[in-house]
Every structure is written in structure tokens, then in C-alpha cells.
Coordinates of C-alpha atoms and ligand atoms in Angstrom, one line a residue:
X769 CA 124.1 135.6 145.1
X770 CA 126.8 138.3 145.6
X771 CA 125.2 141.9 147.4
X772 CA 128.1 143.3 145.0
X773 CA 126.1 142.6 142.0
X774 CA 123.2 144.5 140.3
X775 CA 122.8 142.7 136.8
X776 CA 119.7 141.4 136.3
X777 CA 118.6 137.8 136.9
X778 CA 119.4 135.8 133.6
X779 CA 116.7 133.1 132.8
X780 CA 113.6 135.2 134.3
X781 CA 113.1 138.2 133.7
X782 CA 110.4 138.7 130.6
X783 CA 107.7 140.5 131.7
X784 CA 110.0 143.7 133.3
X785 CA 111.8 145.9 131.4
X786 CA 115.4 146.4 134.2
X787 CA 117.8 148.9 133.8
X788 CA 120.4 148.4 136.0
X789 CA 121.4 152.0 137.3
X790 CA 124.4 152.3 140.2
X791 CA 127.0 149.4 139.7
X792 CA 125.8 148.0 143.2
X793 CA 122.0 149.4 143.7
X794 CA 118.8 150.5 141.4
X795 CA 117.4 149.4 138.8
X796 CA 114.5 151.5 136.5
X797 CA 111.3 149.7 135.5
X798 CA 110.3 149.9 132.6
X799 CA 106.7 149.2 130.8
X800 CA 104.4 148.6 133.9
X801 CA 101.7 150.7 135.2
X802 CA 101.3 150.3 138.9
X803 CA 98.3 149.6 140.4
X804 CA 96.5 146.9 143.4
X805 CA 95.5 144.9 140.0
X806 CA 98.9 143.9 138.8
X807 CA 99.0 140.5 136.9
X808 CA 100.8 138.1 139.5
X809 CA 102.9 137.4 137.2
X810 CA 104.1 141.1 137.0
X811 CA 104.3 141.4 140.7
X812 CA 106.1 138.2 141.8
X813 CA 108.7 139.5 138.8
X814 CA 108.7 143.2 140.2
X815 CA 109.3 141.7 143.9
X816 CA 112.3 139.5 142.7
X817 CA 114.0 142.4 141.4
X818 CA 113.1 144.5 144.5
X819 CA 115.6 142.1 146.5
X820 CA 117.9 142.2 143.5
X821 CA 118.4 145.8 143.5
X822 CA 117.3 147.2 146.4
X823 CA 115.8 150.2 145.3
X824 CA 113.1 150.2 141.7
X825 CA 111.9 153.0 140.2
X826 CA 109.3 154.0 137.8
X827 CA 108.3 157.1 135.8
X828 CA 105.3 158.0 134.7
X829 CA 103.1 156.7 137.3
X830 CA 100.7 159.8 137.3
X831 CA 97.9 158.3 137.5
X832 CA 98.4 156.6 140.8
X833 CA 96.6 158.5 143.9
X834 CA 96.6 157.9 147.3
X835 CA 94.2 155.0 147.0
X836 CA 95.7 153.1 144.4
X837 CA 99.6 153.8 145.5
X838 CA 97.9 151.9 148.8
X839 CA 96.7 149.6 146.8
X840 CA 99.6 148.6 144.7
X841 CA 101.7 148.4 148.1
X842 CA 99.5 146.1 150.3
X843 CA 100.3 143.8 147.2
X844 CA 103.4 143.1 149.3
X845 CA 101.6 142.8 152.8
X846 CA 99.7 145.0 155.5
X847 CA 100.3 148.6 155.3
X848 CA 101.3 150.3 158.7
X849 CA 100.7 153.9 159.4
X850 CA 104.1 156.3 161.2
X851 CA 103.8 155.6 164.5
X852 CA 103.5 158.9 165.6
X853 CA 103.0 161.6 162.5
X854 CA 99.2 161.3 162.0
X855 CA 98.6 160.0 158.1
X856 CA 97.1 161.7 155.5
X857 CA 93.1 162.2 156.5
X858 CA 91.8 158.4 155.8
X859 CA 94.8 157.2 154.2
X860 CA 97.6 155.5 156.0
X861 CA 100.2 157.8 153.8
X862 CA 102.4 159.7 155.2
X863 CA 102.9 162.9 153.2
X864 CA 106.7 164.6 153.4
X865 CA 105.9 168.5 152.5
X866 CA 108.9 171.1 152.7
X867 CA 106.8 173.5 154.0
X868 CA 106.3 171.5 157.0
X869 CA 109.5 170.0 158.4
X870 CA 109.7 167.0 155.8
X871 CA 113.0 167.0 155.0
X872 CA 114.6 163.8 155.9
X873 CA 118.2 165.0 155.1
X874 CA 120.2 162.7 157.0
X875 CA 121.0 158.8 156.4
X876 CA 118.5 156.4 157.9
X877 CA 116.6 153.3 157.4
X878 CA 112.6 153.9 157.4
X879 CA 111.2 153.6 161.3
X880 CA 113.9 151.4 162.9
X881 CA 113.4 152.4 166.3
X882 CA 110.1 149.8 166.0
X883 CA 111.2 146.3 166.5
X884 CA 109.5 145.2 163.4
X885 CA 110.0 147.9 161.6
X886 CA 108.8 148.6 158.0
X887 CA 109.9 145.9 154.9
X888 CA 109.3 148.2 152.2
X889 CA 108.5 151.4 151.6
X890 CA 106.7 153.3 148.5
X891 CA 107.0 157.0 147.3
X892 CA 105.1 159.0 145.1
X893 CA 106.5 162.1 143.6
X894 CA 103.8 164.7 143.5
X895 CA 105.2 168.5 143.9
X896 CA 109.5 168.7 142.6
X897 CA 112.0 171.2 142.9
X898 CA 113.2 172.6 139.5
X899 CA 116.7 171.6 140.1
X900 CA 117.6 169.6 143.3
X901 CA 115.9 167.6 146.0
X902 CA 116.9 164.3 145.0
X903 CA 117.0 161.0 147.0
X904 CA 120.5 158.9 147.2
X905 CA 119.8 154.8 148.6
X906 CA 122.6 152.9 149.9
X907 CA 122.4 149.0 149.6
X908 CA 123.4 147.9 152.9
X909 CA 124.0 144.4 151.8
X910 CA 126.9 145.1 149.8
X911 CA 128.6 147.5 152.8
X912 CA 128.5 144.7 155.2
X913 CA 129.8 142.7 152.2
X914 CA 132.8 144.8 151.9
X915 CA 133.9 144.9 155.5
X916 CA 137.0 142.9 156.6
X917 CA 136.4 139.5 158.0
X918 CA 137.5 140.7 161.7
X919 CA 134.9 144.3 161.1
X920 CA 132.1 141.4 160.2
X921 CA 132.8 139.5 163.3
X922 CA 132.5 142.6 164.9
X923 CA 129.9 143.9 163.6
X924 CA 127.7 140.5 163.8
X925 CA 127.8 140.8 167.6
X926 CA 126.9 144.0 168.2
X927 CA 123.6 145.4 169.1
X928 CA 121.9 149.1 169.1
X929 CA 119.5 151.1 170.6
X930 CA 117.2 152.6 168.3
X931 CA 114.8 155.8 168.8
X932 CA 112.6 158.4 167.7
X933 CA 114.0 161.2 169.4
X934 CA 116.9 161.5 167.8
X935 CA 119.3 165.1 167.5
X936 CA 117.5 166.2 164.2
X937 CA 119.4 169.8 164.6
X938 CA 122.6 167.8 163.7
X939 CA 122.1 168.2 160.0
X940 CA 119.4 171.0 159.7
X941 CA 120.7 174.0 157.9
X942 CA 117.2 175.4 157.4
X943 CA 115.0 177.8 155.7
X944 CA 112.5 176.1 157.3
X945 CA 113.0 176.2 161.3
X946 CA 109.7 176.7 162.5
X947 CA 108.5 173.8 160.5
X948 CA 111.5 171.4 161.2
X949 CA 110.9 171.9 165.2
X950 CA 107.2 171.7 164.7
X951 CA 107.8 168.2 162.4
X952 CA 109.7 167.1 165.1
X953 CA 107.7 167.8 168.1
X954 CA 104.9 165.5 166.3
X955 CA 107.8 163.2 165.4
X956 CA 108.5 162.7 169.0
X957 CA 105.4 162.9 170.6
X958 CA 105.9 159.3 172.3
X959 CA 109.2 158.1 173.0
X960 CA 110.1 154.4 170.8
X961 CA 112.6 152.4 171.3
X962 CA 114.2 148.8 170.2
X963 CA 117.3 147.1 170.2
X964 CA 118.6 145.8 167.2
X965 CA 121.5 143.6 166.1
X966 CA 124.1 145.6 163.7
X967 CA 123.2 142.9 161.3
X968 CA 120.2 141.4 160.7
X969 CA 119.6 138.6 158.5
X970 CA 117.4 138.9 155.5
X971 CA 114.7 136.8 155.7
X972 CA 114.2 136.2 151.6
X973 CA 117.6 136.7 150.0
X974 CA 119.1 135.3 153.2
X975 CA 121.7 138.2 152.7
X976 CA 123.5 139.7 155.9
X977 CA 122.7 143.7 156.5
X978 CA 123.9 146.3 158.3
X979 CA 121.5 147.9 160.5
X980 CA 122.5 151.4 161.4
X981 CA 121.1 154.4 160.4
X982 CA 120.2 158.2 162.6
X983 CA 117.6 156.5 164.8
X984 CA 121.1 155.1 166.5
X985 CA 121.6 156.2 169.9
X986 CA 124.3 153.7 171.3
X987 CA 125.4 150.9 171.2
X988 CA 124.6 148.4 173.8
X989 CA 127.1 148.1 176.3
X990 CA 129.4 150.7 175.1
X991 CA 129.6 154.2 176.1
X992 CA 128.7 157.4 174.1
X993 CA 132.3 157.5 172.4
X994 CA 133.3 154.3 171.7
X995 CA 129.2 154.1 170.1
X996 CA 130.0 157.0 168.0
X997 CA 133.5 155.8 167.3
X998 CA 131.7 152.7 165.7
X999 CA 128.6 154.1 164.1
X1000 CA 131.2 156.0 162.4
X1001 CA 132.8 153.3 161.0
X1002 CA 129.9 151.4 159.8
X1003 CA 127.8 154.4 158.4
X1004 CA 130.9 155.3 156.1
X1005 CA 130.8 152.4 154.6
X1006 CA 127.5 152.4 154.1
X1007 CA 127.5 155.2 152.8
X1008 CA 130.1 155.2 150.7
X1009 CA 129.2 156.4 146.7
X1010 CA 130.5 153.2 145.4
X1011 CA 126.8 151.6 147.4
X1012 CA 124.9 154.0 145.8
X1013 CA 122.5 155.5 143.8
X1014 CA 120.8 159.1 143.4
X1015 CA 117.5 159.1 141.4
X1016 CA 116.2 162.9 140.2
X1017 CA 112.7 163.3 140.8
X1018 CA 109.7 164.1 137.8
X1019 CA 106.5 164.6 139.3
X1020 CA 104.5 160.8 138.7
X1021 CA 107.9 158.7 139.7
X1022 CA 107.6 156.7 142.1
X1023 CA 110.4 154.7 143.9
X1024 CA 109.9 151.4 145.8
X1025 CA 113.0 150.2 148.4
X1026 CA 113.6 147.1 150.1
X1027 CA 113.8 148.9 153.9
X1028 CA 115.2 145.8 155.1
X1029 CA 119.0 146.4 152.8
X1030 CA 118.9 150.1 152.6
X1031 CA 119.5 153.5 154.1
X1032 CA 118.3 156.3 152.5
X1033 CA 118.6 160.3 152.4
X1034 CA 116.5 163.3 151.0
X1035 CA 119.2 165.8 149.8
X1036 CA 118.3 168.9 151.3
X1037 CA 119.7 171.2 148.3
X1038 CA 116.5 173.6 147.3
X1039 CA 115.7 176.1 149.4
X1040 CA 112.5 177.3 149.6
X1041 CA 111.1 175.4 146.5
X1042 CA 108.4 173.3 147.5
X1043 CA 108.8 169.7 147.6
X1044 CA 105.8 167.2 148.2
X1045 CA 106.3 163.4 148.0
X1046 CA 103.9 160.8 150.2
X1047 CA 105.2 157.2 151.5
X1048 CA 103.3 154.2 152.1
X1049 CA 105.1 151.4 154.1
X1050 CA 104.5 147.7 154.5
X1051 CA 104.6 146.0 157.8
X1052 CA 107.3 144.1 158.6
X1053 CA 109.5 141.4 160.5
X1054 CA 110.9 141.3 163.6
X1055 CA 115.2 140.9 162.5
X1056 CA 117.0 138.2 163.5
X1057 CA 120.9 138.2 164.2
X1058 CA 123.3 135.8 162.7
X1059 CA 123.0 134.2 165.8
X1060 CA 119.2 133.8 165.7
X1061 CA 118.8 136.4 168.1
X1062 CA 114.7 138.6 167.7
X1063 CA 115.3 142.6 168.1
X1064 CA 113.0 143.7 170.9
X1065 CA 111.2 146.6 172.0
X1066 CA 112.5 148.7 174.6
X1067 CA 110.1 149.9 177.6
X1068 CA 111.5 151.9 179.9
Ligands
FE2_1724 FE1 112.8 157.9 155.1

């Protein structure tokens, strides 16, 4: 299966409704009302098309709350609570409010400075800007994909250190500085660290991935240019527009990604509009290199 394609599955597909969206990422469900009681059927249909397409999204899900957005995601295994930003009072969701430093506007994969960090990850829409505040995912399957055979052998043997206390005033161009630093203070509160291979190996599709992302600090065994010199080069093509897709935001959508193949970004375009949206995400693996090599914690 090529990482370049985002048709649906021919022979399979009855019970979803796909609408292919990007030319390499997203698809739109159609016709299924989420909850923890989906047929299997349904599910093992809506999983499949999750490693197809990277991202999935579906309107109209307004009847979902916290308990039953839980619900529908431990479908796809354990749920695991942020490491460090306490969850929503009994819940294990973590709630992103505006108000309150939750704007994740710069490229990243969900919680990659754990070793075994998150497979999937679920959002609910709940409060929307008028105009703005979209998400863009980028499928990066298809950017290791596109590299040149000598960037892939490259980028197969590198490694890089992941963690949480990374320079969020890079991209911040706030209304919202007191709540960003406050956010971030939380965010931080205990240093995390692993070391991961630039490409990981999926461990269902069997695709190769580029792991990169704004948890990246260095890379192992080069110094601070040279890393930034190379996270450079493998970000862009992440995130280049031709491995994307943007989704627009109606209060009730909710969009489901495969945190293992993508990076994603909250475009930080609204001002002072309030935007709420809460995220549920599934324990994952630990990633394996091409060589068969297991990320690992750092303790320092
Ligand atoms: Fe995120």
C-alpha cells in the first residue's frame, strides 16, 4: 500500500460512508454515530480506514460527552491521561481552552517525549471560533515516502531526543500570555524525556514514519546546529501542503488521528474568540526502528 494514496479500500468498505478529503490525508465519515457501543463490525471498518487516512472526521457527534467520547476511544485500547496537565475532574480528558494557554500552534505529534507515547488521539469540538481556529494534520507516512533514497538512509539512522520542556515562546504571538506561561508551567512541571528513531516503523500498516515534531531537542550525537539544520529538513517536508489536510471546526465534530503517521497543528488565527475542544488518547507502543531498535526513556 502506497502512503501517497488516500482512495478508499475497494472490496470492503460497506458499512462507512468515506470521503476522501486532501489528495494524501483525511477522509470524512459519514452515517455513524459514535459511541463505546459501536457494532464490531463498524469499528473494525472505522479502524481500517484510520490507518488508511490518517486523520477521520465526523460531524454531528453532539451527543457524545465526556463519558461516552471515553468510551468510544478505549474501543481502540487503554486510555492514558497527559502526563503532566491534570485531566478534566474524573475524566482522563484533557480539555484545550483558549482562555488558558491551549493553543497548540506549532507542528507536533501528540506526547512524543514518552517512549510509548499515544497511538491515537480523539477530539471533541465543544466551543468554535466564528471564523478561524482550524486544525491542519500532516500524514507522515507519505513525507518519509517522498524523501530521496540517500535522505531515507539518512533519515533511518538517526535518533532524537524528545521533551516536554520545549521553547513554546518560539511561535507564541499571544493575546493570551498570562495563560500560555501559566499552560506551560503545568506543562513542564516534571521534566520527560525519550529517545526516538527519526523513523519508526508502524506496527499495523507496516509503513515507515517520520518521527519529528516540536518536542525535538537534538539529535543524538549531533550538535545544536547541524540538529536544527536536519529537523529543518525533515519538518518541511512534513509539512509540506501537498501532506495535508485542514478540517474547519462545527461545534459536535470530532476528529480521530492515527498519532503514530501524523503531526498536527492548531492554527492560532482568532484572537480572543474562545475556543474549547477536549482530547482523549489511547495508550500506545513503544516504536521500533527499521533496524529493530525500541525508543527508550531518558533519566537523567
Ligand atoms: Fe496535539
Amino acid at each position: 500500500v502506497s502512503a501517497v494514496l488516500n482512495t478508499p479500500d475497494t472490496p470492503t468498505s460497506h458499512a462507512l460512508h468515506l470521503l476522501p478529503l486532501a489528495g494524501r490525508i483525511g477522509a470524512e465519515v459519514r452515517g455513524v454515530r459514535l459511541s463505546g457501543h459501536l457494532a464490531p463490525d463498524t469499528f473494525a471498518e472505522l479502524r481500517q480506514a484510520l490507518y488508511r487516512h490518517k486523520v477521520l472526521f465526523l460531524r454531528g457527534q453532539q451527543h457524545l460527552d465526556d463519558a461516552e467520547q471515553q468510551a468510544f476511544a478505549r474501543l481502540f485500547g487503554d486510555l492514558v491521561p497527559h502526563p503532566t496537565v491534570p485531566s478534566r475532574q474524573g475524566t482522563q480528558i484533557l480539555e484545550l481552552d483558549s482562555n488558558h494557554g491551549g493553543r497548540a500552534n506549532s507542528w507536533h505529534t501528540d506526547v512524543t517525549f514518552e517512549a510509548a507515547y499515544p497511538q491515537v488521539s480523539v477530539l471533541r469540538a465543544v466551543v468554535v471560533p466564528d471564523h478561524g481556529g482550524d486544525t491542519v494534520w500532516a500524514n507522515t507516512a507519505a513525507a518519509y515516502d517522498e524523501l530521496s533514497p540517500a535522505l531515507k538512509a539518512l533519515a533511518d539512522q538517526l535518533w532524537a531526543l524528545h521533551g516536554n520542556d520545549y521553547d513554546y515562546a518560539a511561535t507564541r504571538l499571544e493575546p493570551d500570555a498570562n495563560g500560555a506561561r501559566q499552560y506551560h508551567e503545568v506543562f513542564t512541571s516534571r521534566l520527560i524525556e525519550a529517545e526516538h528513531p527519526v523513523v519508526r516503523v508502524h506496527p499495523v500498516t507496516g509503513e515507515r514514519t517520520l518521527v519529528a515534531g516540536h518536542f525535538v531537542k537534538r539529535f543524538i550525537g549531533h550538535n545544536t546546529q547541524d540538529s536544527d539544520h536536519l529537523f529543518a529538513l525533515f519538518q518541511n517536508h512534513i509539512t509540506r501542503p501537498e501532506n495535508t489536510v485542514r478540517w474547519h471546526w462545527t461545534p459536535g465534530d470530532v476528529a480521530i488521528w492515527d498519532n503514530r503517521a501524523t503531526q498536527h497543528y492548531a492554527i492560532n488565527d482568532y484572537g480572543d474568540q474562545h475556543r474549547v475542544v477536549r482530547r482523549v488518547t489511547v495508550a500506545g507502543d513503544v516504536p521500533v526502528s527499521v533496524d529493530g531498535q525500541r525508543s527508550r526513556k531518558r533519566t537523567s
